[in-house]
Amino acid sequence: MKRILLLPILLVFFLLPTASLADPLPLTDDYSDTITVFYNGSDDADGRYRYTYRYPHADPSDPTAYRINSWYEYQIPDTVNNTIPNLSDLYASLGQNVDVTVSYTVTCNNDEYFSVLIHTVTEIQESDDQTDFSEKWEGNTFSRFNGMPNSLYSLPNLLGILSTGENDEWLETRQTGKVSETVRSMVWNEIRRNPHGLPFDPELPEEDLELIFNPDQDFYLDETGNPVFYLFPWDVLAEEALDGAPLITIPLTLEEIRDEM
């Protein structure tokens, strides 16, 4: 398992101008809980799997809140009823104590969009003196007025080339593929340009981006409402540079993407 240290997330290739936020979505107490599955008995003595989560909870008094809340009100029970039992069974069979912590950072909250970056950290106790850390990130973006309940707002939706709730599977696949191909090319150009001299793997081939980077999912919105694409450091950096490497982020504007399409 790769060892990735917890460090601040934001590493950007260039800065974008900020914009003042108008009518942000009001938030209330987070969806949060800690669920502990003991392998045997009722304490840590014989091992346990512990899952702690914290997700945003929009104030239900806002008429747009249901578009955001419905997503987490589906995801959380699915995790509790399926993911946690399955993973706790797996780690119990391996005799490993595990702590999973899910948190979030609001990256955009204005009168059009709400976006967060979900951060999941998994700590696996391999032995009394060895704990392995792994982490992953997931962008969740919502349109407050055009999004469908229990769904994220996609990159083609943001670009205006695909309608919300589109039922034409061929059109959805075509438009998503078109956008993904464009963004991958733009991201690859930024990797090659590498203005900050990041320690990218010199043997990283361009075609690998299709395997490790899904532009339609691997993004969140910044405070201006523009997408920030992210790459996991272990996918693109040289192995000797992984220790302490943060998430690599590449901001692009919607206008830049449209111009390239």
PDB file of C-alpha atoms in Angstrom:
ATOM      1  CA  MET A   1       0.000   0.000   0.000  1.00  0.00           C
ATOM      2  CA  LYS A   2       1.324   3.427  -0.877  1.00  0.00           C
ATOM      3  CA  ARG A   3       2.298   5.690   2.019  1.00  0.00           C
ATOM      4  CA  ILE A   4       0.910   9.169   1.488  1.00  0.00           C
ATOM      5  CA  LEU A   5       1.269  11.812   4.159  1.00  0.00           C
ATOM      6  CA  LEU A   6      -1.514  14.200   5.048  1.00  0.00           C
ATOM      7  CA  LEU A   7      -0.595  17.658   3.828  1.00  0.00           C
ATOM      8  CA  PRO A   8      -2.446  20.758   2.613  1.00  0.00           C
ATOM      9  CA  ILE A   9      -4.259  20.032  -0.610  1.00  0.00           C
ATOM     10  CA  LEU A  10      -3.933  23.041  -2.833  1.00  0.00           C
ATOM     11  CA  LEU A  11      -1.027  22.987  -5.264  1.00  0.00           C
ATOM     12  CA  VAL A  12      -1.948  25.000  -8.359  1.00  0.00           C
ATOM     13  CA  PHE A  13      -0.185  25.775 -11.576  1.00  0.00           C
ATOM     14  CA  PHE A  14      -1.487  29.305 -11.713  1.00  0.00           C
ATOM     15  CA  LEU A  15      -3.845  31.523  -9.772  1.00  0.00           C
ATOM     16  CA  LEU A  16      -7.228  32.676 -10.969  1.00  0.00           C
ATOM     17  CA  PRO A  17      -8.857  35.977  -9.991  1.00  0.00           C
ATOM     18  CA  THR A  18     -11.391  35.717  -7.192  1.00  0.00           C
ATOM     19  CA  ALA A  19     -14.960  36.900  -7.312  1.00  0.00           C
ATOM     20  CA  SER A  20     -17.271  37.957  -4.545  1.00  0.00           C
ATOM     21  CA  LEU A  21     -19.907  35.421  -3.624  1.00  0.00           C
ATOM     22  CA  ALA A  22     -23.582  36.276  -3.819  1.00  0.00           C
ATOM     23  CA  ASP A  23     -26.413  34.528  -1.983  1.00  0.00           C
ATOM     24  CA  PRO A  24     -24.437  31.478  -0.842  1.00  0.00           C
ATOM     25  CA  LEU A  25     -26.257  28.296   0.057  1.00  0.00           C
ATOM     26  CA  PRO A  26     -26.938  28.311   3.812  1.00  0.00           C
ATOM     27  CA  LEU A  27     -25.555  25.291   5.644  1.00  0.00           C
ATOM     28  CA  THR A  28     -26.654  23.686   8.874  1.00  0.00           C
ATOM     29  CA  ASP A  29     -25.150  20.959  11.068  1.00  0.00           C
ATOM     30  CA  ASP A  30     -23.141  18.470   9.034  1.00  0.00           C
ATOM     31  CA  TYR A  31     -24.277  14.987   8.238  1.00  0.00           C
ATOM     32  CA  SER A  32     -21.848  13.234  10.560  1.00  0.00           C
ATOM     33  CA  ASP A  33     -21.382  10.092  12.585  1.00  0.00           C
ATOM     34  CA  THR A  34     -18.840   7.553  13.762  1.00  0.00           C
ATOM     35  CA  ILE A  35     -19.611   3.893  13.220  1.00  0.00           C
ATOM     36  CA  THR A  36     -17.488   1.261  14.918  1.00  0.00           C
ATOM     37  CA  VAL A  37     -17.647  -2.437  14.087  1.00  0.00           C
ATOM     38  CA  PHE A  38     -15.924  -4.618  16.693  1.00  0.00           C
ATOM     39  CA  TYR A  39     -14.587  -7.859  15.284  1.00  0.00           C
ATOM     40  CA  ASN A  40     -15.204  -9.706  18.525  1.00  0.00           C
ATOM     41  CA  GLY A  41     -16.816  -8.479  21.704  1.00  0.00           C
ATOM     42  CA  SER A  42     -17.527  -4.835  22.400  1.00  0.00           C
ATOM     43  CA  ASP A  43     -14.139  -3.116  22.622  1.00  0.00           C
ATOM     44  CA  ASP A  44     -10.879  -2.650  20.734  1.00  0.00           C
ATOM     45  CA  ALA A  45      -9.183  -5.610  22.360  1.00  0.00           C
ATOM     46  CA  ASP A  46      -9.931  -8.017  19.530  1.00  0.00           C
ATOM     47  CA  GLY A  47      -9.859  -5.525  16.702  1.00  0.00           C
ATOM     48  CA  ARG A  48     -12.249  -3.057  15.116  1.00  0.00           C
ATOM     49  CA  TYR A  49     -13.158  -1.091  12.010  1.00  0.00           C
ATOM     50  CA  ARG A  50     -14.051   2.561  12.640  1.00  0.00           C
ATOM     51  CA  TYR A  51     -15.642   4.840  10.034  1.00  0.00           C
ATOM     52  CA  THR A  52     -16.101   8.552  10.721  1.00  0.00           C
ATOM     53  CA  TYR A  53     -17.762  10.777   8.163  1.00  0.00           C
ATOM     54  CA  ARG A  54     -18.653  14.434   7.790  1.00  0.00           C
ATOM     55  CA  TYR A  55     -20.605  15.729   4.796  1.00  0.00           C
ATOM     56  CA  PRO A  56     -22.208  19.106   4.061  1.00  0.00           C
ATOM     57  CA  HIS A  57     -25.850  19.574   4.978  1.00  0.00           C
ATOM     58  CA  ALA A  58     -27.716  22.390   3.251  1.00  0.00           C
ATOM     59  CA  ASP A  59     -30.294  24.201   5.326  1.00  0.00           C
ATOM     60  CA  PRO A  60     -33.646  22.644   4.295  1.00  0.00           C
ATOM     61  CA  SER A  61     -35.299  26.052   4.521  1.00  0.00           C
ATOM     62  CA  ASP A  62     -33.512  27.024   1.305  1.00  0.00           C
ATOM     63  CA  PRO A  63     -35.567  25.950  -1.746  1.00  0.00           C
ATOM     64  CA  THR A  64     -32.464  24.639  -3.533  1.00  0.00           C
ATOM     65  CA  ALA A  65     -31.187  22.566  -0.590  1.00  0.00           C
ATOM     66  CA  TYR A  66     -32.845  19.320  -1.687  1.00  0.00           C
ATOM     67  CA  ARG A  67     -30.637  19.128  -4.791  1.00  0.00           C
ATOM     68  CA  ILE A  68     -27.584  18.797  -2.562  1.00  0.00           C
ATOM     69  CA  ASN A  69     -29.028  16.951   0.418  1.00  0.00           C
ATOM     70  CA  SER A  70     -30.625  14.198  -1.650  1.00  0.00           C
ATOM     71  CA  TRP A  71     -27.163  13.138  -2.859  1.00  0.00           C
ATOM     72  CA  TYR A  72     -25.794  12.612   0.651  1.00  0.00           C
ATOM     73  CA  GLU A  73     -29.041  11.173   1.973  1.00  0.00           C
ATOM     74  CA  TYR A  74     -28.575   8.365  -0.547  1.00  0.00           C
ATOM     75  CA  GLN A  75     -24.798   7.966  -0.266  1.00  0.00           C
ATOM     76  CA  ILE A  76     -24.689   7.742   3.523  1.00  0.00           C
ATOM     77  CA  PRO A  77     -27.173   4.832   3.979  1.00  0.00           C
ATOM     78  CA  ASP A  78     -25.498   2.986   1.096  1.00  0.00           C
ATOM     79  CA  THR A  79     -22.150   3.322   2.866  1.00  0.00           C
ATOM     80  CA  VAL A  80     -23.561   2.323   6.242  1.00  0.00           C
ATOM     81  CA  ASN A  81     -25.554  -0.651   4.965  1.00  0.00           C
ATOM     82  CA  ASN A  82     -23.169  -1.986   2.321  1.00  0.00           C
ATOM     83  CA  THR A  83     -19.655  -0.548   2.241  1.00  0.00           C
ATOM     84  CA  ILE A  84     -18.931  -0.623   5.969  1.00  0.00           C
ATOM     85  CA  PRO A  85     -20.148  -4.228   6.574  1.00  0.00           C
ATOM     86  CA  ASN A  86     -18.217  -5.506   3.560  1.00  0.00           C
ATOM     87  CA  LEU A  87     -14.971  -3.741   4.424  1.00  0.00           C
ATOM     88  CA  SER A  88     -15.163  -4.556   8.123  1.00  0.00           C
ATOM     89  CA  ASP A  89     -15.558  -8.242   7.241  1.00  0.00           C
ATOM     90  CA  LEU A  90     -12.519  -8.038   4.984  1.00  0.00           C
ATOM     91  CA  TYR A  91     -10.262  -6.369   7.544  1.00  0.00           C
ATOM     92  CA  ALA A  92     -11.513  -8.637  10.314  1.00  0.00           C
ATOM     93  CA  SER A  93     -10.360 -11.604   8.258  1.00  0.00           C
ATOM     94  CA  LEU A  94      -6.942  -9.932   7.977  1.00  0.00           C
ATOM     95  CA  GLY A  95      -6.819  -9.085  11.672  1.00  0.00           C
ATOM     96  CA  GLN A  96      -6.207  -5.390  11.013  1.00  0.00           C
ATOM     97  CA  ASN A  97      -7.532  -2.379  12.912  1.00  0.00           C
ATOM     98  CA  VAL A  98      -8.765   0.307  10.524  1.00  0.00           C
ATOM     99  CA  ASP A  99      -9.788   3.944  10.855  1.00  0.00           C
ATOM    100  CA  VAL A 100     -11.482   5.719   7.951  1.00  0.00           C
ATOM    101  CA  THR A 101     -12.074   9.468   8.188  1.00  0.00           C
ATOM    102  CA  VAL A 102     -14.139  11.333   5.607  1.00  0.00           C
ATOM    103  CA  SER A 103     -14.173  15.129   5.639  1.00  0.00           C
ATOM    104  CA  TYR A 104     -14.860  17.919   3.183  1.00  0.00           C
ATOM    105  CA  THR A 105     -13.858  21.429   2.153  1.00  0.00           C
ATOM    106  CA  VAL A 106     -16.311  23.816   0.519  1.00  0.00           C
ATOM    107  CA  THR A 107     -14.610  25.151  -2.619  1.00  0.00           C
ATOM    108  CA  CYS A 108     -17.498  27.044  -4.233  1.00  0.00           C
ATOM    109  CA  ASN A 109     -20.706  28.385  -2.730  1.00  0.00           C
ATOM    110  CA  ASN A 110     -22.492  31.077  -4.701  1.00  0.00           C
ATOM    111  CA  ASP A 111     -25.899  31.795  -6.215  1.00  0.00           C
ATOM    112  CA  GLU A 112     -25.393  29.178  -8.970  1.00  0.00           C
ATOM    113  CA  TYR A 113     -23.184  26.361  -7.748  1.00  0.00           C
ATOM    114  CA  PHE A 114     -22.174  24.460  -4.657  1.00  0.00           C
ATOM    115  CA  SER A 115     -19.012  22.386  -4.779  1.00  0.00           C
ATOM    116  CA  VAL A 116     -16.971  20.497  -2.199  1.00  0.00           C
ATOM    117  CA  LEU A 117     -13.814  18.414  -2.188  1.00  0.00           C
ATOM    118  CA  ILE A 118     -14.255  15.186  -0.224  1.00  0.00           C
ATOM    119  CA  HIS A 119     -11.125  13.836   1.447  1.00  0.00           C
ATOM    120  CA  THR A 120     -10.971  10.237   2.672  1.00  0.00           C
ATOM    121  CA  VAL A 121      -8.087   9.028   4.832  1.00  0.00           C
ATOM    122  CA  THR A 122      -7.638   5.355   5.660  1.00  0.00           C
ATOM    123  CA  GLU A 123      -5.281   4.209   8.409  1.00  0.00           C
ATOM    124  CA  ILE A 124      -4.541   0.488   8.625  1.00  0.00           C
ATOM    125  CA  GLN A 125      -2.631  -0.826  11.605  1.00  0.00           C
ATOM    126  CA  GLU A 126      -0.396  -3.502  10.146  1.00  0.00           C
ATOM    127  CA  SER A 127       1.346  -4.148  13.466  1.00  0.00           C
ATOM    128  CA  ASP A 128       1.924  -2.484  16.836  1.00  0.00           C
ATOM    129  CA  ASP A 129       4.591  -0.202  15.356  1.00  0.00           C
ATOM    130  CA  GLN A 130       3.454   0.130  11.738  1.00  0.00           C
ATOM    131  CA  THR A 131       0.426   1.991  10.370  1.00  0.00           C
ATOM    132  CA  ASP A 132      -0.186   2.468   6.663  1.00  0.00           C
ATOM    133  CA  PHE A 133      -1.912   5.617   5.443  1.00  0.00           C
ATOM    134  CA  SER A 134      -3.754   6.078   2.182  1.00  0.00           C
ATOM    135  CA  GLU A 135      -5.950   8.878   0.968  1.00  0.00           C
ATOM    136  CA  LYS A 136      -8.199   9.835  -1.896  1.00  0.00           C
ATOM    137  CA  TRP A 137     -10.180  12.865  -2.989  1.00  0.00           C
ATOM    138  CA  GLU A 138     -13.527  13.256  -4.726  1.00  0.00           C
ATOM    139  CA  GLY A 139     -15.107  16.408  -6.107  1.00  0.00           C
ATOM    140  CA  ASN A 140     -18.858  16.863  -5.639  1.00  0.00           C
ATOM    141  CA  THR A 141     -20.405  19.668  -7.694  1.00  0.00           C
ATOM    142  CA  PHE A 142     -24.056  20.690  -7.744  1.00  0.00           C
ATOM    143  CA  SER A 143     -26.126  23.220  -9.663  1.00  0.00           C
ATOM    144  CA  ARG A 144     -28.522  24.896  -7.270  1.00  0.00           C
ATOM    145  CA  PHE A 145     -31.175  25.492  -9.951  1.00  0.00           C
ATOM    146  CA  ASN A 146     -30.577  23.130 -12.873  1.00  0.00           C
ATOM    147  CA  GLY A 147     -29.316  19.967 -11.229  1.00  0.00           C
ATOM    148  CA  MET A 148     -31.334  16.809 -10.779  1.00  0.00           C
ATOM    149  CA  PRO A 149     -31.946  15.532  -7.231  1.00  0.00           C
ATOM    150  CA  ASN A 150     -29.549  12.802  -6.101  1.00  0.00           C
ATOM    151  CA  SER A 151     -27.052  13.588  -8.854  1.00  0.00           C
ATOM    152  CA  LEU A 152     -23.875  15.572  -9.392  1.00  0.00           C
ATOM    153  CA  TYR A 153     -23.516  18.283 -12.017  1.00  0.00           C
ATOM    154  CA  SER A 154     -21.245  17.065 -14.783  1.00  0.00           C
ATOM    155  CA  LEU A 155     -18.625  18.904 -16.808  1.00  0.00           C
ATOM    156  CA  PRO A 156     -20.745  18.787 -20.020  1.00  0.00           C
ATOM    157  CA  ASN A 157     -23.598  20.291 -17.972  1.00  0.00           C
ATOM    158  CA  LEU A 158     -21.334  23.114 -16.815  1.00  0.00           C
ATOM    159  CA  LEU A 159     -20.197  23.783 -20.379  1.00  0.00           C
ATOM    160  CA  GLY A 160     -23.789  23.876 -21.603  1.00  0.00           C
ATOM    161  CA  ILE A 161     -23.348  21.090 -24.157  1.00  0.00           C
ATOM    162  CA  LEU A 162     -25.561  18.583 -22.341  1.00  0.00           C
ATOM    163  CA  SER A 163     -28.929  19.207 -20.746  1.00  0.00           C
ATOM    164  CA  THR A 164     -29.607  18.176 -17.173  1.00  0.00           C
ATOM    165  CA  GLY A 165     -31.394  14.830 -17.051  1.00  0.00           C
ATOM    166  CA  GLU A 166     -30.499  13.991 -20.664  1.00  0.00           C
ATOM    167  CA  ASN A 167     -31.917  10.557 -21.501  1.00  0.00           C
ATOM    168  CA  ASP A 168     -30.141  10.059 -24.815  1.00  0.00           C
ATOM    169  CA  GLU A 169     -27.338   7.680 -23.818  1.00  0.00           C
ATOM    170  CA  TRP A 170     -25.542   8.052 -27.157  1.00  0.00           C
ATOM    171  CA  LEU A 171     -25.527  11.842 -26.909  1.00  0.00           C
ATOM    172  CA  GLU A 172     -24.400  11.765 -23.288  1.00  0.00           C
ATOM    173  CA  THR A 173     -21.531   9.412 -24.120  1.00  0.00           C
ATOM    174  CA  ARG A 174     -20.527  11.494 -27.130  1.00  0.00           C
ATOM    175  CA  GLN A 175     -20.512  14.831 -25.330  1.00  0.00           C
ATOM    176  CA  THR A 176     -18.766  13.455 -22.260  1.00  0.00           C
ATOM    177  CA  GLY A 177     -16.101  11.836 -24.408  1.00  0.00           C
ATOM    178  CA  LYS A 178     -15.585  15.041 -26.389  1.00  0.00           C
ATOM    179  CA  VAL A 179     -15.083  17.125 -23.254  1.00  0.00           C
ATOM    180  CA  SER A 180     -12.848  14.519 -21.615  1.00  0.00           C
ATOM    181  CA  GLU A 181     -10.587  14.306 -24.650  1.00  0.00           C
ATOM    182  CA  THR A 182     -10.247  18.092 -24.763  1.00  0.00           C
ATOM    183  CA  VAL A 183      -9.464  18.475 -21.062  1.00  0.00           C
ATOM    184  CA  ARG A 184      -6.978  15.600 -21.047  1.00  0.00           C
ATOM    185  CA  SER A 185      -5.091  17.286 -23.864  1.00  0.00           C
ATOM    186  CA  MET A 186      -5.084  20.598 -21.983  1.00  0.00           C
ATOM    187  CA  VAL A 187      -3.920  18.944 -18.761  1.00  0.00           C
ATOM    188  CA  TRP A 188      -1.165  17.091 -20.609  1.00  0.00           C
ATOM    189  CA  ASN A 189       0.020  20.376 -22.078  1.00  0.00           C
ATOM    190  CA  GLU A 190       0.229  21.815 -18.558  1.00  0.00           C
ATOM    191  CA  ILE A 191       2.220  18.782 -17.401  1.00  0.00           C
ATOM    192  CA  ARG A 192       4.673  19.229 -20.269  1.00  0.00           C
ATOM    193  CA  ARG A 193       4.887  22.980 -19.711  1.00  0.00           C
ATOM    194  CA  ASN A 194       5.329  22.394 -15.968  1.00  0.00           C
ATOM    195  CA  PRO A 195       5.886  26.042 -15.011  1.00  0.00           C
ATOM    196  CA  HIS A 196       6.558  25.184 -11.366  1.00  0.00           C
ATOM    197  CA  GLY A 197       9.069  22.434 -12.040  1.00  0.00           C
ATOM    198  CA  LEU A 198       7.103  19.652 -10.372  1.00  0.00           C
ATOM    199  CA  PRO A 199       8.816  16.239 -10.199  1.00  0.00           C
ATOM    200  CA  PHE A 200       6.620  14.453 -12.728  1.00  0.00           C
ATOM    201  CA  ASP A 201       7.505  10.905 -13.662  1.00  0.00           C
ATOM    202  CA  PRO A 202       9.732  11.301 -16.751  1.00  0.00           C
ATOM    203  CA  GLU A 203       8.386   8.031 -18.122  1.00  0.00           C
ATOM    204  CA  LEU A 204       4.728   9.039 -17.817  1.00  0.00           C
ATOM    205  CA  PRO A 205       3.126   8.554 -21.268  1.00  0.00           C
ATOM    206  CA  GLU A 206       0.289  10.773 -22.435  1.00  0.00           C
ATOM    207  CA  GLU A 207      -1.952   7.777 -23.088  1.00  0.00           C
ATOM    208  CA  ASP A 208      -1.856   6.889 -19.375  1.00  0.00           C
ATOM    209  CA  LEU A 209      -3.999   9.925 -18.610  1.00  0.00           C
ATOM    210  CA  GLU A 210      -6.978   8.056 -20.002  1.00  0.00           C
ATOM    211  CA  LEU A 211      -6.450   5.387 -17.345  1.00  0.00           C
ATOM    212  CA  ILE A 212      -5.754   7.616 -14.335  1.00  0.00           C
ATOM    213  CA  PHE A 213      -7.715  10.795 -15.024  1.00  0.00           C
ATOM    214  CA  ASN A 214     -11.449  11.129 -15.686  1.00  0.00           C
ATOM    215  CA  PRO A 215     -12.108  14.850 -16.329  1.00  0.00           C
ATOM    216  CA  ASP A 216     -15.874  14.456 -15.982  1.00  0.00           C
ATOM    217  CA  GLN A 217     -15.437  13.302 -12.375  1.00  0.00           C
ATOM    218  CA  ASP A 218     -12.000  14.443 -11.215  1.00  0.00           C
ATOM    219  CA  PHE A 219     -12.761  18.104 -10.638  1.00  0.00           C
ATOM    220  CA  TYR A 220     -14.349  20.576  -8.273  1.00  0.00           C
ATOM    221  CA  LEU A 221     -15.271  24.243  -8.705  1.00  0.00           C
ATOM    222  CA  ASP A 222     -13.268  27.116  -7.307  1.00  0.00           C
ATOM    223  CA  GLU A 223     -14.890  30.244  -5.874  1.00  0.00           C
ATOM    224  CA  THR A 224     -15.205  31.758  -9.366  1.00  0.00           C
ATOM    225  CA  GLY A 225     -17.267  28.780 -10.569  1.00  0.00           C
ATOM    226  CA  ASN A 226     -14.488  27.440 -12.808  1.00  0.00           C
ATOM    227  CA  PRO A 227     -13.303  23.818 -12.667  1.00  0.00           C
ATOM    228  CA  VAL A 228     -10.144  22.710 -10.925  1.00  0.00           C
ATOM    229  CA  PHE A 229      -8.953  19.314 -12.148  1.00  0.00           C
ATOM    230  CA  TYR A 230      -6.902  17.097  -9.889  1.00  0.00           C
ATOM    231  CA  LEU A 231      -4.415  14.272 -10.252  1.00  0.00           C
ATOM    232  CA  PHE A 232      -3.333  11.892  -7.526  1.00  0.00           C
ATOM    233  CA  PRO A 233       0.398  12.351  -6.876  1.00  0.00           C
ATOM    234  CA  TRP A 234       1.169   8.621  -6.972  1.00  0.00           C
ATOM    235  CA  ASP A 235      -0.187   8.479 -10.522  1.00  0.00           C
ATOM    236  CA  VAL A 236       1.983  11.195 -12.055  1.00  0.00           C
ATOM    237  CA  LEU A 237       4.985  11.999  -9.873  1.00  0.00           C
ATOM    238  CA  ALA A 238       8.341  10.265  -9.782  1.00  0.00           C
ATOM    239  CA  GLU A 239       8.447   7.633  -7.047  1.00  0.00           C
ATOM    240  CA  GLU A 240      11.166   9.400  -5.088  1.00  0.00           C
ATOM    241  CA  ALA A 241       8.964  12.532  -4.896  1.00  0.00           C
ATOM    242  CA  LEU A 242       5.891  10.880  -3.364  1.00  0.00           C
ATOM    243  CA  ASP A 243       6.810  11.357   0.276  1.00  0.00           C
ATOM    244  CA  GLY A 244       4.776  14.346   1.416  1.00  0.00           C
ATOM    245  CA  ALA A 245       3.330  15.025  -2.037  1.00  0.00           C
ATOM    246  CA  PRO A 246      -0.031  16.863  -1.993  1.00  0.00           C
ATOM    247  CA  LEU A 247      -2.889  16.563  -4.430  1.00  0.00           C
ATOM    248  CA  ILE A 248      -1.918  18.144  -7.745  1.00  0.00           C
ATOM    249  CA  THR A 249      -4.502  20.597  -9.030  1.00  0.00           C
ATOM    250  CA  ILE A 250      -4.804  22.242 -12.433  1.00  0.00           C
ATOM    251  CA  PRO A 251      -7.377  25.057 -12.747  1.00  0.00           C
ATOM    252  CA  LEU A 252      -8.902  25.793 -16.145  1.00  0.00           C
ATOM    253  CA  THR A 253     -11.671  28.206 -17.032  1.00  0.00           C
ATOM    254  CA  LEU A 254     -14.845  27.103 -18.785  1.00  0.00           C
ATOM    255  CA  GLU A 255     -14.056  29.624 -21.518  1.00  0.00           C
ATOM    256  CA  GLU A 256     -10.626  28.073 -22.112  1.00  0.00           C
ATOM    257  CA  ILE A 257     -12.189  24.634 -22.464  1.00  0.00           C
ATOM    258  CA  ARG A 258     -14.861  25.913 -24.860  1.00  0.00           C
ATOM    259  CA  ASP A 259     -12.185  27.571 -26.984  1.00  0.00           C
ATOM    260  CA  GLU A 260     -10.271  24.288 -27.273  1.00  0.00           C
ATOM    261  CA  MET A 261     -13.399  22.356 -28.227  1.00  0.00           C
TER     262      MET A 261
END
